[in-house]
Short mmCIF file of C-alpha atoms in Angstrom, two decimals:
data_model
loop_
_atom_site.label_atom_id
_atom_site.label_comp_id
_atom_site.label_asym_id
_atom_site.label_seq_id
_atom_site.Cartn_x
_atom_site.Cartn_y
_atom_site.Cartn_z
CA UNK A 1 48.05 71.51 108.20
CA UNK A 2 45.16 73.42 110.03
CA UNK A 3 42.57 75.00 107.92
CA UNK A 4 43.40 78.14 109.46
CA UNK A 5 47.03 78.29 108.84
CA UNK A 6 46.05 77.26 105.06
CA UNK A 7 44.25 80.08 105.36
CA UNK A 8 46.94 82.60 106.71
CA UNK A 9 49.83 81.34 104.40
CA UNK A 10 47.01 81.82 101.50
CA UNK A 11 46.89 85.39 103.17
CA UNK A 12 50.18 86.05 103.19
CA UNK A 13 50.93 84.52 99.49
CA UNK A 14 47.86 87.19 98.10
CA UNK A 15 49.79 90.36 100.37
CA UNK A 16 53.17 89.16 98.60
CA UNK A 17 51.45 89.33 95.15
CA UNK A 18 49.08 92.25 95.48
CA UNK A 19 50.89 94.27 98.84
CA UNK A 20 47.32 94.91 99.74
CA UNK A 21 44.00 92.99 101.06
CA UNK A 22 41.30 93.87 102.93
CA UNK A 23 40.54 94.84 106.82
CA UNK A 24 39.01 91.76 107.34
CA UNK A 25 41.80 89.85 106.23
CA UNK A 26 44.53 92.32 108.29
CA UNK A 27 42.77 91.57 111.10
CA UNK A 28 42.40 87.45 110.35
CA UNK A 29 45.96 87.98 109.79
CA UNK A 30 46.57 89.69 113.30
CA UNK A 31 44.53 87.31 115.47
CA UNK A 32 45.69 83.94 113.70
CA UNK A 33 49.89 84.48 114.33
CA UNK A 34 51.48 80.97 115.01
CA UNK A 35 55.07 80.48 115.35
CA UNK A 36 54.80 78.22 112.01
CA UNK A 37 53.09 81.17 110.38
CA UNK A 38 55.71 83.71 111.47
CA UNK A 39 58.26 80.77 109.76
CA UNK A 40 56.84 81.11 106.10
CA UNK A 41 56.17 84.99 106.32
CA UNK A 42 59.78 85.83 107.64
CA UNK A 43 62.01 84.41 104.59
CA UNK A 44 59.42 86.06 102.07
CA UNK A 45 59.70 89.67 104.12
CA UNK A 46 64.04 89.29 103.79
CA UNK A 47 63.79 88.44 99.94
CA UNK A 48 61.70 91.06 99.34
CA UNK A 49 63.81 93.50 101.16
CA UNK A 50 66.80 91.41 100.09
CA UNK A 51 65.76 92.11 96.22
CA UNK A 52 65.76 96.17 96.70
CA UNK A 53 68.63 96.52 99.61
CA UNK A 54 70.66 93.73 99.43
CA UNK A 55 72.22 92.90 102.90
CA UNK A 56 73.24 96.39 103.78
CA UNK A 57 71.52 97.83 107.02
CA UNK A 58 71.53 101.70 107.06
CA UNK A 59 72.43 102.86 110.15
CA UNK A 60 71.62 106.76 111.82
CA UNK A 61 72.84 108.26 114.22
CA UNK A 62 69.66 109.51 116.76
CA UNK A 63 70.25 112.36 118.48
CA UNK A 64 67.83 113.36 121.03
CA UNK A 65 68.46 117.06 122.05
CA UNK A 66 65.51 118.04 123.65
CA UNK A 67 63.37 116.24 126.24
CA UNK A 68 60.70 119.43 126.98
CA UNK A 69 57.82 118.67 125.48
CA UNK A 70 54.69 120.59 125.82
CA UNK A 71 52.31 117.78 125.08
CA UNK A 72 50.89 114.88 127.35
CA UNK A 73 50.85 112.13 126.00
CA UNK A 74 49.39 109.32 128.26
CA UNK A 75 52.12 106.70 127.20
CA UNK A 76 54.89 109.16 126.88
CA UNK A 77 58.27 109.43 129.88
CA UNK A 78 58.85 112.92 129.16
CA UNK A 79 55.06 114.15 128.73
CA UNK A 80 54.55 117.65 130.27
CA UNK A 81 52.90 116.10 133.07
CA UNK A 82 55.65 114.24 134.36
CA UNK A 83 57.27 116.16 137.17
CA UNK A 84 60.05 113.64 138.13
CA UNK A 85 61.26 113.71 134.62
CA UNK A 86 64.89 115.63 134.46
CA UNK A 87 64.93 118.05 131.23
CA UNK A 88 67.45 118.89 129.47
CA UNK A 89 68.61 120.95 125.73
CA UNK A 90 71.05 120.33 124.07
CA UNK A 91 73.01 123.54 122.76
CA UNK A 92 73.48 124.24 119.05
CA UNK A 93 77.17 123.40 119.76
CA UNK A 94 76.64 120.74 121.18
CA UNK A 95 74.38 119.07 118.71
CA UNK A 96 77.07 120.08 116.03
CA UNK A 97 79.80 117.93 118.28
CA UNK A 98 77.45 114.82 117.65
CA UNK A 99 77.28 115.61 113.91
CA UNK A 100 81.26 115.63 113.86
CA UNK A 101 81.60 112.17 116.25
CA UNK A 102 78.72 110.56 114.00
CA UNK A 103 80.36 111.82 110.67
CA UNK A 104 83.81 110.25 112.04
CA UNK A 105 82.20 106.69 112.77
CA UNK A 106 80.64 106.65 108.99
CA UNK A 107 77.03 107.91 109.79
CA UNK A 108 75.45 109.82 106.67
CA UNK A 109 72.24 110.32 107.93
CA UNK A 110 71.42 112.59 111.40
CA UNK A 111 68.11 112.16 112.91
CA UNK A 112 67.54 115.35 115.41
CA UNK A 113 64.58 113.75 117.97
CA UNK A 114 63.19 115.93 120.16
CA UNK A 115 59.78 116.71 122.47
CA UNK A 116 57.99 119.28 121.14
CA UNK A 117 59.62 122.14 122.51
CA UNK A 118 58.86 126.01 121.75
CA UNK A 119 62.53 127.01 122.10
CA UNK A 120 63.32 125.27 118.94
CA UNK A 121 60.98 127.60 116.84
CA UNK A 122 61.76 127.65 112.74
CA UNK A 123 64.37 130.53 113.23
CA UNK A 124 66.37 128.66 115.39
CA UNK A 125 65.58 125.20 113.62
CA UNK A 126 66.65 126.27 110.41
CA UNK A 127 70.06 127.52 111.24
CA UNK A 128 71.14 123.84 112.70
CA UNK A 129 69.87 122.20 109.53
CA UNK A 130 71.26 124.68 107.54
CA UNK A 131 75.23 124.31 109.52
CA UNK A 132 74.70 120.77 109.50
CA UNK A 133 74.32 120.87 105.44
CA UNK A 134 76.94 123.39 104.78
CA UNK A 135 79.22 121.06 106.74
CA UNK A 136 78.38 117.85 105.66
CA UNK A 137 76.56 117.98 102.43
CA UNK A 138 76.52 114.55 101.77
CA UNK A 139 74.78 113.71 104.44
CA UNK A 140 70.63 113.34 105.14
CA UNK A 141 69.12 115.36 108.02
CA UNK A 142 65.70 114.08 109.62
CA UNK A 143 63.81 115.80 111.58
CA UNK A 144 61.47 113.71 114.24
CA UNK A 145 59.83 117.18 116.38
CA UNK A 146 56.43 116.45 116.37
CA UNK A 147 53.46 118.32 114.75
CA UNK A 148 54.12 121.64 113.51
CA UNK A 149 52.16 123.90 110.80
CA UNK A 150 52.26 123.37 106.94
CA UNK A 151 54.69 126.70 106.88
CA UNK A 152 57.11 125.64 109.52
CA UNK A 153 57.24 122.42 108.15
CA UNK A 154 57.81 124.00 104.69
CA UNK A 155 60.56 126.64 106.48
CA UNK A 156 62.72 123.31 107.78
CA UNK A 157 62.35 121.84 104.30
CA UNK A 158 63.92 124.88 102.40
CA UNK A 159 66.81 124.86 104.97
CA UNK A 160 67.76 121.44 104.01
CA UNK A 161 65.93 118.85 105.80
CA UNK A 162 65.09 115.64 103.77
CA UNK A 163 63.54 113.49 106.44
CA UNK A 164 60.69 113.72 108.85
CA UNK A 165 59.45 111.24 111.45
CA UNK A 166 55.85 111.56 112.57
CA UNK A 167 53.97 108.60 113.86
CA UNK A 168 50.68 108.24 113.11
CA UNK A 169 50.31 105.82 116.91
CA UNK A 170 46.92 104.31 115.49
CA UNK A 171 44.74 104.93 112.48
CA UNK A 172 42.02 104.38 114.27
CA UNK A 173 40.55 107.93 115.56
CA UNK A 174 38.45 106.59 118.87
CA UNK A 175 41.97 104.65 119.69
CA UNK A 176 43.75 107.91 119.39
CA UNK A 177 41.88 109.82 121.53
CA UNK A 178 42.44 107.12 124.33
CA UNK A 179 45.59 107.65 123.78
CA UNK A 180 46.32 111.57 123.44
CA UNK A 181 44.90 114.37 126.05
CA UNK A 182 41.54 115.99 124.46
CA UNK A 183 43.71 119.22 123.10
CA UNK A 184 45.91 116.75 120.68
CA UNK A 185 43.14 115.92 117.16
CA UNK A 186 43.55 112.95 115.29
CA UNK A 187 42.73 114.77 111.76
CA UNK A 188 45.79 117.23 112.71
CA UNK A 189 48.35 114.47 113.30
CA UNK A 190 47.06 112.83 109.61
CA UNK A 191 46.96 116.31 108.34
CA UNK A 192 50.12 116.65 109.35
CA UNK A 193 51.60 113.90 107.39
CA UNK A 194 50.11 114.90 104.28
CA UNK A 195 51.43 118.37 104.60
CA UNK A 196 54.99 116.67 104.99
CA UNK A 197 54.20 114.05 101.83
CA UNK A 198 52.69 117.15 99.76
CA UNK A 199 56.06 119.81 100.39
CA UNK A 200 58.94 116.61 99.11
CA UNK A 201 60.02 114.95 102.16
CA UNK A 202 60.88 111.70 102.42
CA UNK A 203 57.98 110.30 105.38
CA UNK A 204 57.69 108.21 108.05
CA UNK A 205 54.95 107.23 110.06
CA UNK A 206 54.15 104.46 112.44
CA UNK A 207 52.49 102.94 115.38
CA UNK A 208 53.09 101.37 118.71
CA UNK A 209 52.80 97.55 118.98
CA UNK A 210 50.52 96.45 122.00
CA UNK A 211 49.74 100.00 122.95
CA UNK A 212 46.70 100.33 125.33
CA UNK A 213 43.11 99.97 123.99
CA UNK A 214 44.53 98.21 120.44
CA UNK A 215 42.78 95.77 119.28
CA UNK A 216 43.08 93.12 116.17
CA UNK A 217 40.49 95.69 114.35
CA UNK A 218 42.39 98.77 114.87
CA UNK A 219 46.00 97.70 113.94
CA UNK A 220 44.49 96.41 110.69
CA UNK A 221 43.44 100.10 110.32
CA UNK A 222 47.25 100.97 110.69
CA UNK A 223 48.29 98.40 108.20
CA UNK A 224 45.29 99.90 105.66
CA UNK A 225 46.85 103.63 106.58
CA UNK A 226 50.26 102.09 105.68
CA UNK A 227 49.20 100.27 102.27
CA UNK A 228 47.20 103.79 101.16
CA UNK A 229 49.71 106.60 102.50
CA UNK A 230 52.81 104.80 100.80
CA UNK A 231 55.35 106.28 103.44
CA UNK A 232 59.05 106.57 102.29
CA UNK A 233 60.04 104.61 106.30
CA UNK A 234 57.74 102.92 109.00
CA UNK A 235 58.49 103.06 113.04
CA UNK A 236 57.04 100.10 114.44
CA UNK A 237 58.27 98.94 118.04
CA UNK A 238 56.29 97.31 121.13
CA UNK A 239 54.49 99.48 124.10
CA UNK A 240 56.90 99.71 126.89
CA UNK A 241 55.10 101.21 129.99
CA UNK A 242 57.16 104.03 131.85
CA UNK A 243 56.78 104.00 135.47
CA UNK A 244 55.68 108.05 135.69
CA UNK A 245 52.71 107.62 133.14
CA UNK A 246 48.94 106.96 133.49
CA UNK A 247 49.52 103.51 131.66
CA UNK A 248 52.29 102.29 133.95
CA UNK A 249 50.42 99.24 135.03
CA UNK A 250 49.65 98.25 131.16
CA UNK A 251 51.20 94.91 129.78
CA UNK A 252 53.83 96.14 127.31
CA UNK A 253 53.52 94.70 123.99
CA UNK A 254 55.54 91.80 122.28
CA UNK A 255 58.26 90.35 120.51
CA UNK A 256 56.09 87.77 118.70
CA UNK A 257 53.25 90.14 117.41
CA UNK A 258 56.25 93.03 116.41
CA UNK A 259 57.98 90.70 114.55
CA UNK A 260 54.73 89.40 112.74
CA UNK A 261 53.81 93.13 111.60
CA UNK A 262 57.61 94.11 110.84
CA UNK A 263 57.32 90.55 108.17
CA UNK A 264 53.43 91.72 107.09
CA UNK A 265 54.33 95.45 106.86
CA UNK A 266 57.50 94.54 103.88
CA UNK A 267 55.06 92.61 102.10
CA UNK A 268 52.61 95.91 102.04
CA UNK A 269 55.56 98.12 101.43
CA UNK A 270 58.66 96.17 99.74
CA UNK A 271 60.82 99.69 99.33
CA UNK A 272 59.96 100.60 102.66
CA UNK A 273 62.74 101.93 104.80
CA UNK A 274 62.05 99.50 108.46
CA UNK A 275 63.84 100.22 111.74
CA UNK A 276 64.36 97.30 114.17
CA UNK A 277 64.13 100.21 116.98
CA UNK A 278 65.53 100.29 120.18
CA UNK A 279 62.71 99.38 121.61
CA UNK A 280 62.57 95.91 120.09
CA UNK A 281 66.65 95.44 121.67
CA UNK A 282 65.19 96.29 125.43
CA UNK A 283 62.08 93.82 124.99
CA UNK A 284 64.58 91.02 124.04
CA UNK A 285 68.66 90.92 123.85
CA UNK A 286 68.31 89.84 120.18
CA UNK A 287 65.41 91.84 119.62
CA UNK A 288 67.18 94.30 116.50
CA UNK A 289 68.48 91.26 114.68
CA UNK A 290 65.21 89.35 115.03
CA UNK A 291 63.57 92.39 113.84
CA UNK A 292 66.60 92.33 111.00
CA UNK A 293 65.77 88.96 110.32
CA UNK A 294 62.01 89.85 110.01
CA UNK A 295 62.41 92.14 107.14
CA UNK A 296 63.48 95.25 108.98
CA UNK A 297 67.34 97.46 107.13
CA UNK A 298 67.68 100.71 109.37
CA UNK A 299 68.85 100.82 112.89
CA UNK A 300 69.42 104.08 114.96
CA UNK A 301 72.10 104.09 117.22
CA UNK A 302 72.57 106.94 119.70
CA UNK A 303 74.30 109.99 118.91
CA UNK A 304 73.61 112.14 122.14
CA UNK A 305 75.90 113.07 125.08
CA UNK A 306 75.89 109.63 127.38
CA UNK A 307 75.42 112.52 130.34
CA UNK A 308 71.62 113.16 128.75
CA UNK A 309 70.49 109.59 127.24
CA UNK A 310 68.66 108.28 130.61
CA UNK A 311 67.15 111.64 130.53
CA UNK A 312 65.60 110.87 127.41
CA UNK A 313 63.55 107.98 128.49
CA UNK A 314 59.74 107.67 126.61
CA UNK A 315 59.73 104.53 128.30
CA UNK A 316 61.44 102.20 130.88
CA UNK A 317 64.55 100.31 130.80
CA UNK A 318 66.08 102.13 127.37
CA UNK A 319 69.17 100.01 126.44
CA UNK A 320 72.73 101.91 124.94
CA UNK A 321 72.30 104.46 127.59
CA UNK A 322 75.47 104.37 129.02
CA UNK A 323 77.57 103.65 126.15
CA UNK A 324 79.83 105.32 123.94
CA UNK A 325 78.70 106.32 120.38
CA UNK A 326 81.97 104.46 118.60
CA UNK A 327 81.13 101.43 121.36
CA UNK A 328 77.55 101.25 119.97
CA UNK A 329 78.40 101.52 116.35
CA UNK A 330 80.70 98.30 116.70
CA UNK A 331 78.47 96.73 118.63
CA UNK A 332 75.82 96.54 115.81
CA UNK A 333 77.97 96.22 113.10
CA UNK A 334 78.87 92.83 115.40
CA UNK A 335 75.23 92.00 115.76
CA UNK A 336 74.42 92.83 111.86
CA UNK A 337 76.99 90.64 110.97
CA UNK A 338 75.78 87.90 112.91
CA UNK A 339 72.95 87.21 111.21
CA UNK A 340 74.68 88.13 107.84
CA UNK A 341 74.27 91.51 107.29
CA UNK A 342 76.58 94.75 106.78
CA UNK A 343 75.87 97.95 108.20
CA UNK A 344 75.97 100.78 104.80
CA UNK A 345 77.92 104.26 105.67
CA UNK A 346 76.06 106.26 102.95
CA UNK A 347 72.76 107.79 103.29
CA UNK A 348 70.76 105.18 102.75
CA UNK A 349 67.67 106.91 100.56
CA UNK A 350 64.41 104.97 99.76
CA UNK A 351 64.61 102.96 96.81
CA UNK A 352 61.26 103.08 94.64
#
């Protein structure tokens, strides 16, 4: 035994105990990953989660219904900027149809994804959230559409969302701005997420693995931000460049170091709620039950029209986009199985 891998399992032992330590140590943690290390943190991360959600994997059914977005986000497929991207809206109707095909194949929770597009304003917003409650009232609606103000947020809220997805993408302010065009602010997207913590949602934030500019120092301000905001779910997956973007010669991030901060981030969080996102399945074949396997319990199958999924592409090479919602639904509950888990058909709320 090294003296650093004494070290990191001594690490990872105080993060199980306490589900905190310092930057230094996040970032000792970062650069020091070994496959041996990833072996002891990986059964602690599935107890944990084990302990609070048993084997069941919540599943939710994604629907992306808008890909106009009026941001420009340097990583982002369907940033404003990109002309060769194809655009599409769903209809109100249409969205609805998903709801019904989702609540057939057991899905209890909707997540409506979207760019952030102006046609959707809170008028409009609040009357799908408010049909999709009236008809399925046992169900959970997310909402993942971007930065809004504390009043439309509020608005979406009284109309019967419970969910909202906003990634933070770094903690670290100069990374942001490397990241975002000079109009986006880095205290809006955190004020953001306090406004959403502050009105009742359950919250999720999260961060890009291996995104341009990070560094060992700045994901340990992510896992810092994580520990201290106390978010209700966490989106981590790796960078994937898309061809039509400024950063479509960057290295994509990897399998390794996502499945090293899925294992670190349950120890932080142990009721956290922990996709193994799509994005991990088009990096590797296995990728959502290594991330299952890691410490992750939700996965998000798609929900939208097959005609619009390729349309919806924030980055290169999206898997599922030509299948069937009923043909991806038994395809994970095949994969969750594998690896000796069971995909749950009820809503699948955060357990504090």
């Amino acid at each position: 035994m090294t003296e650093t891998y004494r070290q990191v399992t001594s690490l990872i032992d105080k993060l199980e105990d306490q589900h905190s330590l310092t930057l230094d140590e996040y970032a000792f943690l970062i650069r020091n990953r070994t496959k041996e290390s990833m072996d002891y943190i990986a059964p602690k991360a599935r107890r944990i989660r084990e302990e609070i959600y048993g084997t069941s994997v919540y599943v939710r059914g994604l629907i992306e219904f808008t890909n106009i977005c009026r941001n420009d986000c340097l990583y982002c497929g369907i940033r404003r900027s990109n002309h060769q991207c194809e655009r599409y809206r769903l209809t109100a109707d249409q969205i609805m149809e998903c709801c019904s095909m989702g609540y057939e194949l057991g899905f209890r929770t909707f997540v409506l994804q979207g760019g952030e597009d102006r046609f959707w304003n809170d008028d409009v917003m609040c009357g799908l959230i408010a049909g999709i409650k009236e008809q399925y009232p046992d169900c959970a609606v997310t909402l993942s559409l971007g930065e809004r103000s504390r009043e439309s947020y509020q608005r979406l809220f009284d109309a019967g969302a419970d969910r909202y997805l906003l990634r933070h993408e770094t903690a670290d302010k100069s990374h942001y701005e490397k990241l975002h065009p000079q109009e986006m602010s880095f205290e809006h997207r955190m004020k953001c997420l306090r406004d959403l913590k502050e009105i009742g949602y359950q919250v999720g934030c999260g961060f890009m693995v291996g995104s341009p500019y990070q560094t060992p120092e700045t994901l340990a301000e992510d896992l810092k931000f994580l520990e201290e905001f106390s978010p209700d779910m966490c989106g981590i997956g790796p960078f994937i460049p898309h061809k039509d973007t400024p950063f479509a010669s960057q290295p994509a991030g990897t399998l390794e170091e996502t499945l090293w901060l899925l294992s670190i981030i349950r120890l932080i969080l142990p009721y956290v709620l922990l996709p193994a996102t799509t994005a991990l399945g088009t990096i590797h074949p296995r990728g959502r039950e290594m991330g299952i396997l890691a410490g992750a319990n939700v996965v998000m199958p798609n929900l939208s029209p097959v005609s619009v999924r390729k349309k919806y592409e924030l980055y290169d090479n999206k898997i599922c986009t030509g299948d069937e919602a009923a043909e991806c639904r038994n395809c994970l509950s095949r994969r969750m199985q594998s690896v000796g888990y069971e995909l749950a058909t009820n809503r699948g709320d955060v357990r504090r």
